[in-house]
PDB file of C-alpha atoms in Angstrom:
ATOM      1  CA  MET A   1     111.885  71.063 125.163  1.00 55.00           C
ATOM      2  CA  SER A   2     115.473  69.898 125.607  1.00 63.00           C
ATOM      3  CA  TYR A   3     114.419  67.631 121.876  1.00 69.00           C
ATOM      4  CA  LEU A   4     113.876  71.758 120.750  1.00 70.00           C
ATOM      5  CA  ASN A   5     117.531  73.337 122.476  1.00 74.00           C
ATOM      6  CA  PHE A   6     115.507  75.863 123.341  1.00 76.00           C
ATOM      7  CA  ASN A   7     115.892  78.449 126.760  1.00 78.00           C
ATOM      8  CA  ALA A   8     112.154  78.313 127.848  1.00 81.00           C
ATOM      9  CA  GLU A   9     112.752  81.918 128.930  1.00 83.00           C
ATOM     10  CA  LYS A  10     113.678  83.344 126.342  1.00 83.00           C
ATOM     11  CA  ALA A  11     111.422  81.814 124.417  1.00 93.00           C
ATOM     12  CA  LYS A  12     108.424  82.947 126.695  1.00 95.00           C
ATOM     13  CA  ASN A  13     110.215  86.466 125.435  1.00 96.00           C
ATOM     14  CA  THR A  14     109.624  86.033 121.737  1.00 97.00           C
ATOM     15  CA  SER A  15     106.849  84.044 122.970  1.00 97.00           C
ATOM     16  CA  LYS A  16     105.346  87.388 123.312  1.00 98.00           C
ATOM     17  CA  GLU A  17     105.903  89.310 120.740  1.00 98.00           C
ATOM     18  CA  LEU A  18     104.918  86.327 118.306  1.00 98.00           C
ATOM     19  CA  ASN A  19     101.077  87.345 120.441  1.00 98.00           C
ATOM     20  CA  VAL A  20     101.451  90.462 119.927  1.00 98.00           C
ATOM     21  CA  LEU A  21     102.253  89.669 116.364  1.00 98.00           C
ATOM     22  CA  LEU A  22      99.436  87.629 116.751  1.00 98.00           C
ATOM     23  CA  ALA A  23      96.717  90.352 117.526  1.00 98.00           C
ATOM     24  CA  ASP A  24      98.870  92.906 114.939  1.00 98.00           C
ATOM     25  CA  TYR A  25      97.558  89.804 112.139  1.00 98.00           C
ATOM     26  CA  HIS A  26      94.232  89.101 113.362  1.00 98.00           C
ATOM     27  CA  LEU A  27      93.582  92.955 112.945  1.00 98.00           C
ATOM     28  CA  TYR A  28      94.728  93.436 109.903  1.00 98.00           C
ATOM     29  CA  TYR A  29      92.994  90.010 108.484  1.00 98.00           C
ATOM     30  CA  GLN A  30      89.743  91.924 109.713  1.00 98.00           C
ATOM     31  CA  LYS A  31      90.173  95.326 108.357  1.00 98.00           C
ATOM     32  CA  LEU A  32      91.253  92.696 104.742  1.00 98.00           C
ATOM     33  CA  ARG A  33      87.341  91.394 104.583  1.00 98.00           C
ATOM     34  CA  ASN A  34      86.474  94.525 105.493  1.00 98.00           C
ATOM     35  CA  PHE A  35      87.834  96.399 102.217  1.00 98.00           C
ATOM     36  CA  HIS A  36      87.193  93.458  99.910  1.00 98.00           C
ATOM     37  CA  TRP A  37      83.253  93.623 101.121  1.00 98.00           C
ATOM     38  CA  ASN A  38      83.487  96.935 100.544  1.00 98.00           C
ATOM     39  CA  ILE A  39      85.593  98.302  97.788  1.00 97.00           C
ATOM     40  CA  LEU A  40      83.595 100.192  95.019  1.00 97.00           C
ATOM     41  CA  GLY A  41      83.820 102.271  91.933  1.00 95.00           C
ATOM     42  CA  HIS A  42      86.105 101.359  88.768  1.00 95.00           C
ATOM     43  CA  ASN A  43      88.375  98.952  90.879  1.00 95.00           C
ATOM     44  CA  PHE A  44      86.390  96.609  91.784  1.00 96.00           C
ATOM     45  CA  PHE A  45      87.413  93.680  90.286  1.00 96.00           C
ATOM     46  CA  ASP A  46      91.025  94.718  90.513  1.00 95.00           C
ATOM     47  CA  LEU A  47      91.590  95.049  94.583  1.00 97.00           C
ATOM     48  CA  HIS A  48      88.177  92.977  95.269  1.00 98.00           C
ATOM     49  CA  VAL A  49      90.044  89.957  94.300  1.00 98.00           C
ATOM     50  CA  LYS A  50      93.348  91.232  95.249  1.00 98.00           C
ATOM     51  CA  PHE A  51      92.228  91.406  99.150  1.00 98.00           C
ATOM     52  CA  GLU A  52      90.777  88.295  98.974  1.00 98.00           C
ATOM     53  CA  GLU A  53      94.235  86.598  98.295  1.00 98.00           C
ATOM     54  CA  MET A  54      95.847  88.972 100.671  1.00 98.00           C
ATOM     55  CA  TYR A  55      93.361  87.924 103.300  1.00 98.00           C
ATOM     56  CA  ASN A  56      93.718  84.339 101.954  1.00 98.00           C
ATOM     57  CA  ASP A  57      97.546  84.392 103.493  1.00 98.00           C
ATOM     58  CA  ALA A  58      96.869  86.772 106.090  1.00 98.00           C
ATOM     59  CA  ILE A  59      94.802  83.682 107.601  1.00 98.00           C
ATOM     60  CA  LEU A  60      97.677  81.060 106.948  1.00 98.00           C
ATOM     61  CA  LYS A  61     100.073  83.306 108.478  1.00 98.00           C
ATOM     62  CA  ILE A  62      98.060  83.760 111.668  1.00 98.00           C
ATOM     63  CA  ASP A  63      97.913  79.958 112.251  1.00 98.00           C
ATOM     64  CA  GLU A  64     101.631  79.440 111.787  1.00 98.00           C
ATOM     65  CA  ILE A  65     102.129  82.137 114.078  1.00 98.00           C
ATOM     66  CA  ALA A  66      99.329  80.211 116.448  1.00 98.00           C
ATOM     67  CA  GLU A  67     101.433  77.470 115.831  1.00 98.00           C
ATOM     68  CA  ARG A  68     104.714  78.391 116.811  1.00 97.00           C
ATOM     69  CA  ILE A  69     103.996  79.929 119.912  1.00 97.00           C
ATOM     70  CA  LEU A  70     102.288  76.383 120.635  1.00 96.00           C
ATOM     71  CA  THR A  71     105.628  74.783 119.218  1.00 95.00           C
ATOM     72  CA  LEU A  72     107.560  76.655 122.217  1.00 95.00           C
ATOM     73  CA  ARG A  73     105.322  75.501 124.293  1.00 93.00           C
ATOM     74  CA  PHE A  74     103.819  78.971 125.101  1.00 96.00           C
ATOM     75  CA  GLN A  75      99.916  79.754 124.477  1.00 97.00           C
ATOM     76  CA  PRO A  76      99.309  81.269 121.803  1.00 98.00           C
ATOM     77  CA  THR A  77      96.014  84.672 122.638  1.00 97.00           C
ATOM     78  CA  SER A  78      92.699  83.492 121.210  1.00 96.00           C
ATOM     79  CA  ASN A  79      90.097  85.722 121.950  1.00 96.00           C
ATOM     80  CA  TYR A  80      89.561  89.562 120.099  1.00 96.00           C
ATOM     81  CA  SER A  81      89.124  91.520 123.252  1.00 97.00           C
ATOM     82  CA  GLU A  82      92.861  91.035 123.830  1.00 97.00           C
ATOM     83  CA  TYR A  83      93.508  91.465 120.504  1.00 98.00           C
ATOM     84  CA  LEU A  84      92.140  94.787 120.390  1.00 97.00           C
ATOM     85  CA  ALA A  85      93.871  95.636 123.378  1.00 97.00           C
ATOM     86  CA  THR A  86      97.003  94.208 122.090  1.00 97.00           C
ATOM     87  CA  SER A  87      97.326  95.205 118.422  1.00 98.00           C
ATOM     88  CA  SER A  88      98.685  98.456 116.746  1.00 98.00           C
ATOM     89  CA  ILE A  89      97.221  97.689 114.104  1.00 98.00           C
ATOM     90  CA  LYS A  90      93.375  99.881 114.415  1.00 96.00           C
ATOM     91  CA  GLU A  91      90.018  98.963 112.650  1.00 95.00           C
ATOM     92  CA  SER A  92      88.826 101.102 110.008  1.00 96.00           C
ATOM     93  CA  LYS A  93      85.727 102.627 108.687  1.00 96.00           C
ATOM     94  CA  SER A  94      84.248 100.536 105.668  1.00 95.00           C
ATOM     95  CA  GLU A  95      83.385 103.399 104.079  1.00 96.00           C
ATOM     96  CA  LEU A  96      86.361 103.833 103.011  1.00 97.00           C
ATOM     97  CA  LYS A  97      87.445 105.599  98.937  1.00 97.00           C
ATOM     98  CA  ASP A  98      89.561 102.403  96.812  1.00 97.00           C
ATOM     99  CA  VAL A  99      93.877 104.665  97.770  1.00 97.00           C
ATOM    100  CA  GLU A 100      92.271 105.276 101.361  1.00 98.00           C
ATOM    101  CA  MET A 101      92.001 101.899 101.948  1.00 98.00           C
ATOM    102  CA  VAL A 102      95.705 100.827  99.789  1.00 98.00           C
ATOM    103  CA  ASN A 103      96.975 103.268 102.005  1.00 98.00           C
ATOM    104  CA  ALA A 104      95.793 102.284 105.439  1.00 98.00           C
ATOM    105  CA  LEU A 105      97.644  98.601 104.741  1.00 98.00           C
ATOM    106  CA  ILE A 106     100.407 100.323 103.519  1.00 98.00           C
ATOM    107  CA  ASP A 107     100.686 101.876 106.966  1.00 98.00           C
ATOM    108  CA  ASP A 108      99.584  98.827 108.793  1.00 98.00           C
ATOM    109  CA  HIS A 109     102.683  96.768 106.520  1.00 98.00           C
ATOM    110  CA  GLY A 110     104.417  99.252 108.295  1.00 98.00           C
ATOM    111  CA  THR A 111     103.536  98.275 111.210  1.00 98.00           C
ATOM    112  CA  LEU A 112     103.571  94.792 110.692  1.00 98.00           C
ATOM    113  CA  LEU A 113     107.077  94.660 109.921  1.00 98.00           C
ATOM    114  CA  LYS A 114     108.240  96.676 112.775  1.00 98.00           C
ATOM    115  CA  GLN A 115     106.728  94.715 114.640  1.00 98.00           C
ATOM    116  CA  MET A 116     108.228  91.644 112.907  1.00 98.00           C
ATOM    117  CA  SER A 117     111.223  92.951 113.634  1.00 98.00           C
ATOM    118  CA  LYS A 118     111.270  93.089 117.077  1.00 98.00           C
ATOM    119  CA  VAL A 119     110.336  89.064 117.145  1.00 98.00           C
ATOM    120  CA  VAL A 120     113.574  88.624 114.668  1.00 98.00           C
ATOM    121  CA  GLU A 121     115.693  90.352 117.595  1.00 98.00           C
ATOM    122  CA  VAL A 122     113.569  88.842 121.001  1.00 97.00           C
ATOM    123  CA  ALA A 123     113.951  85.554 118.694  1.00 97.00           C
ATOM    124  CA  GLY A 124     117.937  85.847 117.682  1.00 96.00           C
ATOM    125  CA  VAL A 125     118.714  86.730 121.457  1.00 94.00           C
ATOM    126  CA  ALA A 126     117.030  83.042 122.206  1.00 94.00           C
ATOM    127  CA  GLU A 127     119.141  82.032 119.475  1.00 93.00           C
ATOM    128  CA  ASP A 128     115.738  80.002 118.096  1.00 95.00           C
ATOM    129  CA  GLU A 129     116.268  79.573 114.291  1.00 95.00           C
ATOM    130  CA  GLY A 130     112.692  78.446 113.403  1.00 96.00           C
ATOM    131  CA  THR A 131     110.862  81.748 114.311  1.00 97.00           C
ATOM    132  CA  ILE A 132     114.062  84.146 112.681  1.00 98.00           C
ATOM    133  CA  ASP A 133     113.273  81.669 109.221  1.00 98.00           C
ATOM    134  CA  LEU A 134     109.149  81.915 109.648  1.00 98.00           C
ATOM    135  CA  ILE A 135     109.184  85.730 110.878  1.00 98.00           C
ATOM    136  CA  GLY A 136     111.927  86.072 107.957  1.00 98.00           C
ATOM    137  CA  ALA A 137     109.863  85.286 104.746  1.00 98.00           C
ATOM    138  CA  TYR A 138     106.850  87.034 106.205  1.00 98.00           C
ATOM    139  CA  ILE A 139     109.329  90.149 105.559  1.00 98.00           C
ATOM    140  CA  ARG A 140     110.085  89.513 102.226  1.00 98.00           C
ATOM    141  CA  GLU A 141     106.524  88.485 101.563  1.00 98.00           C
ATOM    142  CA  LEU A 142     104.758  91.729 103.362  1.00 98.00           C
ATOM    143  CA  GLU A 143     107.659  93.495 101.766  1.00 98.00           C
ATOM    144  CA  THR A 144     107.114  92.512  97.852  1.00 98.00           C
ATOM    145  CA  THR A 145     103.068  93.113  98.702  1.00 98.00           C
ATOM    146  CA  SER A 146     103.818  96.874  99.843  1.00 98.00           C
ATOM    147  CA  TRP A 147     105.453  97.378  96.848  1.00 97.00           C
ATOM    148  CA  MET A 148     102.993  96.454  94.616  1.00 97.00           C
ATOM    149  CA  LEU A 149     100.698  98.136  95.992  1.00 97.00           C
ATOM    150  CA  ASP A 150     103.119 101.124  96.149  1.00 96.00           C
ATOM    151  CA  ALA A 151     102.693 100.830  92.549  1.00 95.00           C
ATOM    152  CA  TRP A 152      99.150 100.675  91.847  1.00 95.00           C
ATOM    153  CA  ARG A 153      98.689 103.739  93.676  1.00 93.00           C
ATOM    154  CA  MET A 154     101.338 105.287  91.178  1.00 90.00           C
ATOM    155  CA  LYS A 155     100.351 107.415  88.342  1.00 83.00           C
ATOM    156  CA  THR A 156     100.636 106.406  84.840  1.00 82.00           C
ATOM    157  CA  GLY A 157     104.056 107.083  83.581  1.00 81.00           C
ATOM    158  CA  ASP A 158     105.602 107.509  87.383  1.00 81.00           C
ATOM    159  CA  VAL A 159     109.150 106.166  87.059  1.00 83.00           C
ATOM    160  CA  HIS A 160     111.589 104.564  89.741  1.00 78.00           C
ATOM    161  CA  LYS A 161     114.547 106.755  90.263  1.00 85.00           C
ATOM    162  CA  ALA A 162     117.692 105.985  88.440  1.00 88.00           C
ATOM    163  CA  ILE A 163     120.862 103.669  90.514  1.00 89.00           C
TER     164      ILE A 163
END
């Protein structure tokens, strides 16, 4: 790994936190698939399409996270039993109402953002700019998606706080 200018021990800590994020993203991805398949009601068309967009984004991130772990010369976790044991994200029932689905996803975004912050913290100690850059972009994108989902669940006529 000398060509990457990494300290192997510090990269190990980053890889551990990336593996937790990988597990979180797998559970999040499956939840999005569940919701995409099981959405009903007046918001079907909007949320069916949005959930598909979100799970397509999540599957790309899953691959990028695993490849980043490999770049650091460690093995990504690849078993669902390990994902279930490692992830802070929990499975959801299929029989949820549209607002309950959106609320569950926004809660999961908080979990993902917390883990992303841990990754950035340990990557900072390791002076791993590549991981910091990758995860920083994920944070920005997930914050935007969270804002949009939050706006969706607001009532028409609600307004943002004045500065």
